Amino acid sequence: MKNLWIKAAMALVLCVPVLADDDSLEHVNFPLNSHVVVDAFQGLNLLAEVMVKYPDLELEVVGYTDAVASDAYNKNLSLRRANSVKAYLVSRGANEAKVKVEGRGEANFVSDNESREGRFLNRRVELLLYETVDGTRKLVGYHRLIELFFGSSPAAAMQENHDAILQKLSDLEKQCGELKAALEKKLNEAPPAAAASTDNKAWGSRSVHGDLQFNGFGGVSVDLGLDENDDFTARIKGQYFRALTDSFGIQAQGEYTHYDTMNESQFDGALVYQSGHFKIGGAASYKFIEMEGLESAGIGQGALTLDYVFDKGHIGLFGTAPFDDGDVVASRYIGLTFLEETYVEVVKQVGLSFGFNLGDKAGLSGSVAKLDTDFSSDLAANLRFEWNLSDRLTWYINLERNENVISDEDSDRYATGLRWGSWAQARYMYADQVTPIDIPKIRYEMHTRQTRVGNTGPVVDAGQNQINVAAGTVTLSGTASDNEGDALTYSWAQISGPAVVLTNADKPTATFQGVAGASYTFSLTVRDTFGATGSDVVSIFMQDVPVLPPVVRFFNAIPDTINAGEFTTLAWSTENGDSVTIGGLGQVNAEGSLVLAPAQSQAYTITVTNSAGTVTETATVTVIPLEVPEPNTPPVANAGSDQVNYFEGTVVLDGSGSYDIDGDELTYQWVQINGVPVTLSGANSAKPSFTSARNRAYTFRLIVTDGKGGIDTDDVVVQTF
């Protein structure tokens, strides 16, 4: 029966589709950006069991996503979700060949994507189960799935369960009849029993007839009743008591109770001591619980009773405390790291019990108890009226409140039944022999708790990238969260950029001194107490270095007055220039010098330019002409052909092609006018050399003079790749 109820509960989990149409199977929902199955395990288990039972069934697993991320990404994610569900079903025994998967991505939304709840509903996998009947392929709805699971309709299964209970009661009645017939036969064969003593001690160990003894108080009771929901209940109870001496006795009893949604069995054992009118008892009780849709549980309780017995009855106090509880009856995963468990906890009780004789044939007994519970139903009570139909048969009515599971709602049970045996009579008066005690029922409550079963890494955010940050103190602000609420430690580290010193690198917020024009990248790593880590990176881009205006530090000709044919050195130094030119000489380096022999007075202007502006300065060379100029033809400068080199290394310039028509001896001077400055070896020779770097372009100027004032220049370009 237990398995039937468990299976029915599993079927209900699958067959109450909250998110789907009325006749579709349950959807499997997923966390954001995840394809790990964390939902609907009971439903999937049941579906796999049906597919194992009916191997011809075919299943289509269709994955969907919300509207977050790109279409291509969501298409792939939905397919992975469908494959995860397929893998789970196959792991439970489903035929892999009968399960087809499809990922549809952003399609067939079941809710809007504007809220977190709506997006969660859209992140799903739909299950479409098909069977072939008479050559026709039909979609299996949840009603049909239940029929396949049970092999018949659910209503028939439930009817069979109720029929089984009624059959048990019928069998019990038949067994009682057979036992009665056997007793009567035995009594007819036995000699007459001795007359019973009329003193108080005699009834404490009365025999029914002949040699069949119920020493002390023993017997069986059966009752039928209704609960507060008018649902059927039934109970069978047995008790054995034996007085070992006039003051000391042992008591054992057990009962089985059936409710509409649960069954309970309680077993009790007690030691009883009585002295005069006072009686004390210590009891240990154990109860087994079976609830519909939950696992079975066992709980234990100890009890202490104190009674005062007088001529017409007794009154007493009792207290209870648990010695065994905490069984888990249900569990479900919350995310990946917590397990929510529903468990049973025994409720402590302190109460008053009583029993009174109402004449020779009737009795009234009961108890009331204060319960140590956080629920609002913190009071339990029972009241029983008994009427002796014969020496061994009693009819009774029983009213009970909160007799088992405690919650915020009171529960009641109303029952009537028969009690058979020497225990049958209502006997609450004083006796000089020890008598049984009322052993309190075990009352219990259901609680939930979360148990840690795993760990996930922290979620880390190192903050947004920072752009155009002013030079100076820069603040890095990181945050982190942990799904399990673990304590976190932080660690900032530099990945790239000019090396800096991080202040408070072990805190969520750190600082460093940023330099203008630089860029930096940092990582924030966060670790929880279980060693799991999460990390994120952030980049910082500083403001560019301010562009300073161009400056001519100096620009002069030394000497600035020469005779015709003499040389002057034109020297300069500039700063912050993107372009430096000298009128008549072209592009030059930011600083340098040239030896010139102007034929006449000349004004040279240097121009320095950048994005901030332009600055110029002029240096004038005064040339004093010769009184009798000597006829002279200027030389012809030839710096050689432009060069293209594919390897870095030594490059030789060749000005040997220069000549003088008059045959005058030539002097050479090479100057660099463009490119990354290099050092010329033999700059005053016809063939100087320098070392070239890769991917560079250089321009050199050859100045040739004939010693008579004749001068000529030629440029050559050298490129190295």
XYZ file of C-alpha atoms in Angstrom:
721
model
C 0.000 0.000 0.000
C 2.841 2.337 0.834
C 4.322 1.997 -2.645
C 0.923 2.689 -4.176
C 0.570 5.951 -2.276
C 4.126 6.998 -3.133
C 3.534 6.326 -6.808
C 0.268 8.206 -6.705
C 2.012 11.198 -5.198
C 4.702 11.037 -7.877
C 2.007 10.933 -10.526
C 0.334 13.984 -9.050
C 3.606 15.889 -9.141
C 3.851 15.229 -12.852
C 0.172 15.556 -13.582
C -0.668 18.954 -12.126
C 0.939 21.088 -14.836
C 1.276 24.582 -13.504
C 3.014 26.031 -16.499
C 1.574 24.000 -19.357
C -1.802 23.458 -20.937
C -4.300 21.310 -19.056
C -3.334 18.088 -20.841
C 0.405 18.567 -21.350
C 3.251 17.175 -19.275
C 5.144 19.256 -16.786
C 7.748 21.725 -18.069
C 11.335 21.525 -16.815
C 12.575 25.028 -15.955
C 16.194 26.214 -15.802
C 18.220 28.918 -14.037
C 19.538 31.847 -16.044
C 22.194 30.905 -18.635
C 22.251 27.289 -17.427
C 21.490 23.903 -18.950
C 21.836 21.926 -15.699
C 18.651 20.084 -14.666
C 17.637 21.281 -11.178
C 13.865 20.946 -11.438
C 11.070 18.366 -11.843
C 13.088 15.308 -10.793
C 10.039 13.387 -9.535
C 8.152 14.016 -12.748
C 11.134 13.002 -14.884
C 11.627 9.848 -12.801
C 7.998 8.886 -13.354
C 8.202 9.624 -17.082
C 11.341 7.459 -17.378
C 9.600 4.624 -15.528
C 6.656 4.753 -17.954
C 9.027 4.750 -20.953
C 10.841 1.705 -19.535
C 7.505 -0.003 -19.021
C 6.330 0.864 -22.557
C 9.466 0.838 -24.788
C 7.504 1.771 -27.945
C 6.677 5.219 -26.610
C 8.445 8.100 -28.365
C 9.447 11.349 -26.685
C 10.260 14.746 -28.184
C 12.257 17.024 -25.880
C 12.024 20.662 -27.038
C 14.165 23.359 -25.415
C 13.387 27.081 -25.195
C 15.042 30.216 -23.773
C 14.052 33.698 -22.703
C 14.836 36.784 -24.796
C 18.189 37.511 -23.137
C 21.365 37.155 -25.305
C 21.673 36.666 -29.060
C 19.544 34.397 -31.232
C 22.457 32.118 -32.072
C 23.502 31.757 -28.445
C 19.938 31.013 -27.296
C 19.464 28.475 -30.076
C 22.495 26.571 -28.858
C 21.518 26.935 -25.185
C 18.022 25.580 -25.784
C 19.494 22.522 -27.528
C 21.856 21.916 -24.608
C 18.925 22.082 -22.210
C 17.025 19.521 -24.243
C 20.099 17.254 -24.300
C 20.462 17.555 -20.500
C 16.883 16.376 -19.978
C 17.442 13.542 -22.461
C 20.615 12.480 -20.646
C 18.756 12.401 -17.326
C 15.928 10.276 -18.763
C 18.422 7.889 -20.378
C 20.249 7.582 -17.042
C 16.927 6.465 -15.551
C 16.507 3.692 -18.130
C 14.700 5.419 -21.020
C 15.606 4.169 -24.524
C 17.952 6.776 -26.037
C 16.761 5.911 -29.552
C 13.197 6.869 -28.574
C 14.120 10.339 -27.323
C 14.556 13.143 -29.872
C 15.782 16.591 -28.969
C 15.273 20.008 -30.531
C 16.343 23.508 -29.542
C 14.090 26.330 -30.642
C 15.695 29.201 -28.752
C 13.517 32.313 -28.455
C 10.154 30.935 -29.513
C 6.694 30.140 -28.151
C 7.006 32.281 -25.042
C 4.619 31.228 -22.267
C 5.060 34.536 -20.432
C 6.425 38.016 -21.031
C 10.149 38.701 -20.749
C 9.784 41.944 -18.799
C 9.898 40.343 -15.337
C 12.275 37.861 -13.747
C 9.395 35.467 -13.104
C 8.281 35.648 -16.732
C 11.770 34.953 -18.035
C 12.062 31.961 -15.670
C 8.866 30.494 -17.113
C 10.229 30.895 -20.650
C 13.511 29.100 -19.807
C 12.051 25.618 -20.149
C 12.027 22.233 -21.822
C 8.706 20.849 -23.028
C 8.065 17.094 -23.102
C 5.923 15.672 -25.906
C 5.229 11.940 -25.428
C 3.652 9.928 -28.266
C 2.150 6.439 -28.500
C 1.007 4.592 -31.594
C -2.487 3.129 -31.352
C -3.935 1.208 -34.300
C -1.371 2.767 -36.591
C -2.150 6.304 -35.418
C 0.475 8.356 -33.563
C -1.161 10.157 -30.651
C 0.107 12.693 -28.113
C 0.060 11.315 -24.557
C -1.482 13.746 -22.079
C -1.040 13.562 -18.349
C -4.316 11.687 -17.832
C -3.174 9.023 -20.261
C 0.278 8.965 -18.626
C -1.289 8.065 -15.275
C -3.212 5.241 -16.907
C 0.009 3.923 -18.439
C 1.819 4.235 -15.102
C -0.775 2.287 -13.110
C -1.762 -0.017 -15.939
C -5.341 1.205 -15.283
C -7.139 4.408 -14.413
C -6.101 6.238 -11.163
C -9.638 6.085 -9.871
C -9.571 2.297 -10.109
C -6.253 2.199 -8.223
C -7.629 4.367 -5.410
C -10.799 2.215 -5.243
C -8.641 -0.870 -4.940
C -6.848 0.756 -1.990
C -10.112 1.475 -0.122
C -11.375 -2.004 -0.937
C -8.195 -3.423 0.600
C -8.881 -1.574 3.892
C -12.484 -2.820 4.033
C -11.282 -6.329 3.261
C -8.849 -6.164 6.192
C -11.665 -5.151 8.555
C -13.820 -7.966 7.187
C -10.989 -10.443 7.740
C -10.531 -9.150 11.286
C -14.231 -9.648 12.058
C -14.042 -13.166 10.655
C -10.989 -13.964 12.804
C -12.746 -12.663 15.927
C -15.701 -14.936 15.180
C -13.433 -17.934 14.737
C -11.637 -17.138 17.989
C -14.955 -16.794 19.832
C -16.121 -20.211 18.574
C -12.836 -21.774 19.674
C -13.164 -20.230 23.135
C -16.718 -21.487 23.565
C -15.626 -24.972 22.545
C -12.750 -24.859 25.008
C -15.009 -23.618 27.807
C -17.502 -26.424 27.223
C -14.689 -28.951 27.636
C -13.178 -27.337 30.762
C -14.279 -27.830 34.409
C -16.239 -24.962 36.062
C -14.114 -22.052 37.066
C -13.636 -21.170 40.708
C -15.886 -18.442 41.992
C -14.332 -15.062 41.684
C -13.324 -13.297 44.852
C -15.373 -10.251 45.682
C -12.537 -8.242 47.168
C -10.788 -5.440 45.338
C -7.707 -7.524 44.603
C -9.554 -10.218 42.680
C -10.682 -8.144 39.724
C -7.128 -7.035 39.113
C -6.299 -10.470 37.696
C -9.630 -11.813 36.533
C -9.928 -14.672 34.039
C -12.645 -14.632 31.414
C -13.590 -18.294 31.609
C -11.739 -21.482 32.301
C -7.953 -21.337 31.882
C -7.781 -18.559 29.244
C -6.230 -15.795 31.333
C -5.907 -12.051 30.746
C -3.675 -11.520 33.749
C -4.251 -8.049 35.111
C -5.742 -5.996 32.293
C -5.478 -7.285 28.753
C -7.544 -7.283 25.640
C -8.243 -5.851 22.206
C -10.346 -2.914 21.042
C -11.521 -1.957 17.558
C -13.192 1.322 16.648
C -14.368 3.184 13.556
C -14.801 6.931 13.255
C -14.544 10.183 11.355
C -12.062 13.026 11.441
C -12.710 16.771 11.152
C -12.971 16.398 7.360
C -15.559 13.598 7.691
C -13.005 11.117 6.364
C -13.092 7.515 7.531
C -10.710 6.365 10.305
C -10.179 2.998 11.975
C -8.134 1.805 14.950
C -7.207 -1.511 16.509
C -5.518 -1.553 19.905
C -4.210 -4.236 22.237
C -2.948 -4.115 25.839
C -1.194 -6.488 28.184
C -0.632 -5.798 31.902
C 0.769 -8.085 34.579
C 1.168 -7.369 38.276
C 4.441 -8.920 39.342
C 3.770 -7.972 42.976
C 1.051 -6.025 44.705
C 3.046 -2.814 44.088
C 4.947 -3.444 40.865
C 3.686 -4.295 37.394
C 4.651 -4.228 33.734
C 2.514 -2.899 30.921
C 2.774 -3.361 27.140
C 0.378 -2.119 24.500
C 0.165 -1.276 20.826
C -2.264 0.290 18.380
C -2.665 0.747 14.652
C -4.705 3.684 13.302
C -5.742 4.287 9.711
C -6.595 7.756 8.447
C -7.541 8.912 4.995
C -4.022 10.104 4.166
C -1.833 8.380 6.754
C -1.325 5.314 8.947
C 0.202 5.180 12.425
C 1.428 2.390 14.687
C 2.389 3.094 18.314
C 3.976 0.618 20.713
C 4.355 1.323 24.435
C 6.094 -0.320 27.342
C 5.856 0.799 30.965
C 6.935 -0.028 34.508
C 4.338 0.842 37.151
C 4.776 1.207 40.885
C 1.905 1.806 43.308
C 1.966 2.482 47.012
C -1.360 3.061 48.672
C -3.293 5.701 46.770
C -0.253 6.943 44.830
C 0.988 5.481 41.583
C 3.986 6.351 39.451
C 4.800 5.036 35.999
C 7.622 5.347 33.508
C 6.899 4.564 29.875
C 8.764 4.375 26.607
C 6.798 4.680 23.363
C 7.676 4.297 19.725
C 5.519 5.322 16.775
C 5.785 4.479 13.086
C 4.201 6.964 10.675
C 3.261 6.526 7.019
C 1.936 9.665 5.306
C 0.664 9.899 1.776
C 3.315 11.371 -0.488
C 6.012 11.261 2.224
C 8.588 8.802 3.437
C 7.826 6.759 6.555
C 9.241 7.876 9.899
C 9.878 6.445 13.345
C 9.793 8.550 16.519
C 10.216 7.788 20.205
C 9.032 9.357 23.449
C 9.544 8.827 27.153
C 6.779 9.582 29.669
C 6.432 9.948 33.416
C 2.999 9.688 35.099
C 1.944 10.508 38.673
C -1.558 9.449 39.759
C -3.682 9.648 42.872
C -6.216 6.812 43.023
C -9.392 7.046 45.113
C -12.568 5.016 45.482
C -14.348 6.260 42.357
C -11.482 7.049 40.076
C -8.059 8.611 39.666
C -6.487 11.925 38.708
C -2.901 12.555 37.772
C -0.187 14.498 35.997
C 2.061 13.429 33.171
C 4.987 14.769 31.208
C 6.745 13.582 28.072
C 10.060 14.149 26.313
C 11.407 12.764 23.014
C 14.273 10.324 22.778
C 14.133 9.672 19.031
C 12.947 12.008 16.281
C 14.227 13.932 13.283
C 13.445 11.389 10.548
C 13.299 13.061 7.129
C 10.046 12.390 5.281
C 10.543 14.653 2.246
C 13.357 16.568 0.599
C 13.909 18.801 -2.391
C 16.907 20.621 -3.813
C 17.075 24.385 -3.612
C 19.461 25.341 -6.348
C 22.583 23.204 -6.426
C 23.849 23.611 -2.889
C 20.974 23.318 -0.452
C 18.592 20.497 0.345
C 15.309 21.454 1.970
C 14.233 18.631 4.269
C 10.898 18.054 5.951
C 11.394 16.151 9.189
C 9.371 14.916 12.138
C 9.901 16.318 15.623
C 8.251 14.979 18.780
C 6.336 17.585 20.813
C 6.930 17.749 24.551
C 3.783 17.569 26.676
C 2.705 18.412 30.209
C -0.826 17.468 31.119
C -3.574 16.203 33.385
C -5.251 12.798 33.127
C -8.364 11.506 34.869
C -10.787 8.577 35.028
C -14.045 8.197 36.967
C -16.522 5.376 37.463
C -20.114 6.359 36.720
C -21.973 3.629 38.563
C -21.211 -0.042 38.047
C -21.253 -0.114 34.248
C -20.078 3.279 32.982
C -16.910 5.289 33.083
C -15.542 8.593 31.883
C -11.852 9.192 31.262
C -9.629 11.568 29.392
C -6.691 13.930 29.444
C -5.673 17.456 28.509
C -2.118 18.468 27.666
C -0.209 21.660 27.011
C 2.088 21.215 24.016
C 5.525 22.745 23.653
C 5.088 23.902 20.054
C 5.384 27.056 17.978
C 2.148 26.240 16.197
C -1.110 27.818 17.327
C -2.668 24.418 18.108
C -0.857 24.040 21.419
C -3.514 22.144 23.350
C -4.388 18.438 23.051
C -7.244 16.579 24.694
C -9.290 13.399 24.610
C -12.495 12.283 26.283
C -13.898 8.747 26.414
C -17.252 7.456 27.652
C -17.451 3.690 28.300
C -20.396 1.373 28.922
C -19.948 -2.225 29.962
C -22.135 -4.474 27.835
C -20.851 -7.563 29.663
C -18.029 -8.608 31.894
C -15.699 -8.805 28.896
C -17.228 -6.419 26.387
C -17.390 -2.607 26.521
C -18.858 -0.130 24.082
C -17.245 3.294 24.046
C -17.316 6.715 22.385
C -14.016 8.546 21.963
C -13.452 12.245 21.199
C -9.895 13.355 20.461
C -8.291 16.664 19.564
C -4.758 16.983 18.141
C -4.000 13.339 18.786
C -1.062 13.046 16.387
C 0.395 15.656 14.004
C 0.327 19.235 15.309
C -0.106 22.262 13.064
C -1.777 25.670 13.084
C -5.122 23.979 12.449
C -6.754 21.812 15.137
C -7.507 18.231 14.133
C -10.342 16.181 15.629
C -11.403 12.545 15.613
C -14.732 11.098 16.660
C -14.945 7.334 17.030
C -17.059 4.573 18.531
C -16.023 0.991 19.071
C -15.911 -2.183 21.139
C -13.292 -3.332 23.609
C -13.014 -7.033 24.401
C -11.143 -8.802 27.185
C -10.514 -8.363 30.897
C -9.513 -4.832 29.991
C -13.105 -4.300 28.898
C -14.612 -3.007 32.129
C -14.238 0.587 33.191
C -12.228 0.260 36.388
C -10.857 3.482 37.810
C -11.410 2.915 41.523
C -8.783 2.323 44.157
C -7.313 -1.156 44.624
C -4.618 -2.508 46.861
C -2.924 -4.043 43.824
C -1.022 -2.128 41.142
C -3.138 -1.222 38.088
C -2.310 0.098 34.570
C -1.538 3.703 33.737
C -2.664 5.908 30.869
C 0.339 6.174 28.568
C 0.321 9.501 26.676
C 0.150 9.398 22.899
C 3.143 10.571 20.920
C 2.294 13.891 19.320
C 4.584 15.372 16.716
C 5.002 18.226 14.270
C 6.546 18.694 10.840
C 9.353 21.171 10.282
C 11.585 22.107 7.390
C 15.285 22.862 7.388
C 17.905 23.605 4.804
C 20.954 21.367 4.689
C 24.135 22.368 2.895
C 25.037 19.733 0.303
C 27.368 21.580 -2.045
C 29.099 24.815 -2.852
C 29.237 27.311 -5.724
C 31.817 29.975 -6.300
C 31.148 33.635 -5.522
C 29.719 35.910 -8.192
C 32.201 38.747 -8.681
C 31.883 42.180 -10.280
C 35.072 44.227 -10.501
C 33.101 47.254 -11.654
C 32.705 48.998 -14.993
C 35.723 49.896 -17.112
C 36.850 53.462 -16.412
C 37.726 55.742 -19.338
C 39.445 59.126 -19.470
C 40.428 59.052 -15.801
C 42.402 62.024 -14.515
C 45.927 61.343 -13.309
C 46.188 60.764 -9.559
C 44.366 58.477 -7.139
C 42.173 55.921 -8.909
C 39.592 53.851 -6.989
C 38.734 50.242 -7.853
C 35.300 49.288 -6.487
C 34.383 45.597 -6.580
C 31.419 43.674 -5.259
C 30.726 39.991 -4.732
C 27.871 37.801 -3.621
C 27.675 34.174 -2.557
C 24.584 32.049 -3.060
C 25.262 30.243 0.193
C 26.070 33.385 2.211
C 29.653 32.282 2.970
C 32.252 34.706 4.291
C 34.354 36.099 1.441
C 37.962 37.258 1.053
C 39.114 39.652 -1.665
C 42.344 39.950 -3.645
C 43.135 42.593 -6.292
C 46.029 41.967 -8.690
C 47.466 43.944 -11.589
C 47.413 42.214 -14.966
C 48.847 44.874 -17.305
C 50.022 48.471 -17.474
C 52.834 50.315 -15.733
C 53.479 48.736 -12.359
C 51.632 50.389 -9.482
C 51.238 49.841 -5.753
C 47.710 48.783 -4.780
C 46.398 50.061 -1.455
C 43.852 47.847 0.358
C 44.353 45.071 -2.186
C 42.560 42.655 0.189
C 39.434 44.808 0.441
C 36.464 45.219 -1.930
C 37.696 48.778 -2.648
C 41.349 49.410 -3.551
C 43.270 52.460 -4.830
C 46.406 53.234 -6.817
C 48.173 56.236 -8.337
C 47.463 56.451 -12.071
C 49.776 58.122 -14.582
C 48.441 60.247 -17.445
C 48.334 58.494 -20.789
C 48.657 54.999 -19.281
C 46.154 52.123 -19.307
C 45.841 49.436 -16.632
C 44.014 46.128 -16.190
C 43.280 44.567 -12.794
C 41.639 41.338 -11.681
C 39.514 40.867 -8.564
C 39.481 37.317 -7.164
C 37.018 36.453 -4.387
C 37.273 33.234 -2.364
C 34.659 31.741 -0.035
C 35.307 29.724 3.124
C 35.179 26.445 1.163
C 37.873 27.520 -1.297
C 35.637 28.198 -4.294
C 36.636 31.310 -6.228
C 35.189 33.753 -8.687
C 36.972 36.523 -10.573
C 36.379 39.500 -12.827
C 38.608 42.054 -14.576
C 38.382 45.794 -15.027
C 40.390 48.151 -17.252
C 41.347 51.737 -16.456
C 42.226 54.188 -19.243
C 43.903 57.402 -18.063
C 43.601 60.781 -19.744
C 46.225 61.423 -22.451
C 49.330 63.374 -21.528
C 48.584 67.108 -22.125
C 50.072 68.393 -25.403
C 52.618 71.114 -24.594
C 53.210 73.977 -27.072
C 56.220 73.646 -29.354
C 59.436 75.341 -28.156
C 62.660 76.412 -29.904
C 65.280 76.201 -27.213
C 67.899 77.736 -29.431
C 68.555 78.368 -33.141
C 71.780 80.159 -34.160
C 74.594 80.356 -36.673
C 78.148 80.355 -35.354
C 79.804 82.414 -36.598
C 76.982 84.496 -37.901
C 79.349 86.573 -40.099
C 81.711 84.897 -42.515
C 83.692 85.719 -45.601
C 82.562 84.262 -48.807
C 83.688 80.645 -48.982
C 83.916 80.225 -45.238
C 81.746 77.909 -43.159
C 79.217 78.575 -40.463
C 77.554 76.040 -38.196
C 73.808 76.257 -38.003
C 72.694 74.607 -34.681
C 69.236 74.167 -33.134
C 67.308 72.436 -30.381
C 63.522 72.151 -30.107
C 60.918 70.524 -27.856
C 57.373 69.115 -28.273
C 57.446 69.355 -32.052
C 55.728 66.894 -34.334
C 57.423 68.536 -37.330
C 60.675 70.553 -37.488
C 61.723 72.246 -40.737
C 64.383 74.796 -41.741
C 63.657 76.969 -44.664
C 65.792 75.968 -47.626
C 66.966 72.811 -45.881
C 63.669 70.936 -45.412
C 62.703 68.491 -42.617
C 65.291 68.126 -39.869
C 65.567 66.414 -36.517
C 64.315 68.014 -33.325
C 67.874 68.983 -32.577
C 71.078 69.019 -34.580
C 73.574 71.093 -36.502
C 74.656 71.714 -40.066
C 77.893 73.155 -41.467
C 77.022 75.542 -44.242
C 78.976 77.795 -46.577
C 76.391 80.174 -47.945
C 77.536 82.132 -50.987
C 75.716 85.170 -49.783
C 74.033 86.459 -46.711
C 71.190 84.135 -45.771
C 68.336 84.179 -43.236
C 67.389 80.672 -42.039
C 63.982 80.143 -40.396
C 63.202 77.085 -38.231
C 59.556 76.125 -37.869
C 58.345 73.765 -35.076
C 54.754 72.502 -35.269
C 52.429 70.254 -33.208
C 48.696 70.071 -32.489
C 49.046 72.871 -29.947
C 50.470 75.358 -32.442
C 53.495 76.566 -34.425
C 56.593 78.509 -33.403
C 59.368 79.943 -35.572
C 62.778 81.521 -35.088
C 65.268 82.990 -37.538
C 69.053 82.902 -37.636
C 70.862 85.146 -40.112
C 74.308 84.475 -41.618
C 76.074 87.493 -43.077
C 78.510 86.671 -45.932
C 81.180 89.187 -46.806
C 81.916 88.796 -50.544
C 85.477 88.606 -51.823
C 86.761 91.714 -53.499
C 88.053 89.776 -56.543
C 86.012 86.716 -56.869
C 87.867 83.817 -58.274
C 86.039 82.082 -61.126
C 84.789 78.784 -59.849
C 82.292 76.194 -60.936
C 80.439 74.614 -57.983
C 80.766 70.869 -57.526
C 77.975 68.397 -58.261
C 76.779 66.389 -55.227
C 75.616 62.791 -55.784
C 74.354 60.973 -52.610
C 73.734 57.752 -54.511
C 70.503 55.937 -55.324
C 67.744 55.459 -52.713
C 68.203 52.147 -50.869
C 65.670 49.483 -49.822
C 66.963 46.881 -47.339
C 65.127 43.837 -45.974
C 67.421 43.198 -43.085
C 68.519 45.344 -40.224
C 72.228 46.063 -39.848
C 74.950 48.242 -41.300
C 74.042 50.506 -44.207
C 76.741 52.301 -46.278
C 75.968 55.629 -47.987
C 77.862 56.333 -51.178
C 78.621 59.920 -52.226
C 81.632 58.994 -54.356
C 79.698 59.877 -57.503
C 80.090 63.595 -56.636
C 82.512 65.571 -58.804
C 83.861 69.059 -59.533
C 84.170 70.283 -63.123
C 87.174 72.408 -62.177
C 88.873 69.399 -60.663
C 88.884 70.976 -57.203
C 89.264 68.686 -54.235
C 85.918 68.008 -52.616
C 84.955 67.883 -48.953
C 81.964 65.848 -47.770
C 79.535 66.296 -44.940
C 76.524 64.017 -44.350
C 73.586 65.058 -42.161
C 70.375 63.184 -41.280
C 67.266 65.206 -42.009
C 64.502 62.657 -41.338
C 63.818 59.454 -39.451
C 64.800 58.127 -36.049
C 68.207 59.705 -35.270
C 71.191 57.445 -35.874
C 74.931 57.843 -35.509
C 76.848 58.225 -38.782
C 80.309 56.752 -38.836
C 82.547 58.747 -41.209
C 80.078 61.590 -41.655
C 82.866 63.664 -43.308
C 83.799 60.976 -45.814
C 82.387 59.960 -49.168
C 81.057 56.649 -47.785
C 79.791 56.921 -44.207
C 77.825 54.109 -42.545
C 75.227 53.629 -39.827
C 73.232 50.805 -38.203
C 69.649 50.517 -39.430
C 66.720 49.120 -37.434
C 63.816 47.133 -38.911
C 60.777 48.945 -40.237
C 62.483 52.331 -40.428
C 62.917 55.061 -43.058
C 65.777 57.560 -43.054
C 66.689 60.593 -45.194
C 70.289 61.879 -45.394
C 71.685 64.955 -47.113
C 75.167 65.104 -48.686
C 76.794 68.522 -48.708
C 79.774 68.779 -51.081
C 82.115 71.796 -51.190
C 85.139 72.496 -53.389
C 87.020 74.768 -50.978
C 86.362 77.782 -53.162
C 82.911 78.541 -52.033
C 81.315 76.069 -54.390
C 78.723 73.879 -52.651
C 76.055 71.406 -53.685
C 73.664 69.036 -51.886
C 71.878 65.816 -52.705
C 69.440 63.670 -50.616
C 69.148 59.911 -50.379
C 66.361 57.800 -48.737
C 67.112 54.509 -46.989
C 64.237 52.127 -46.088
C 64.637 48.982 -44.002
C 61.838 46.404 -43.687
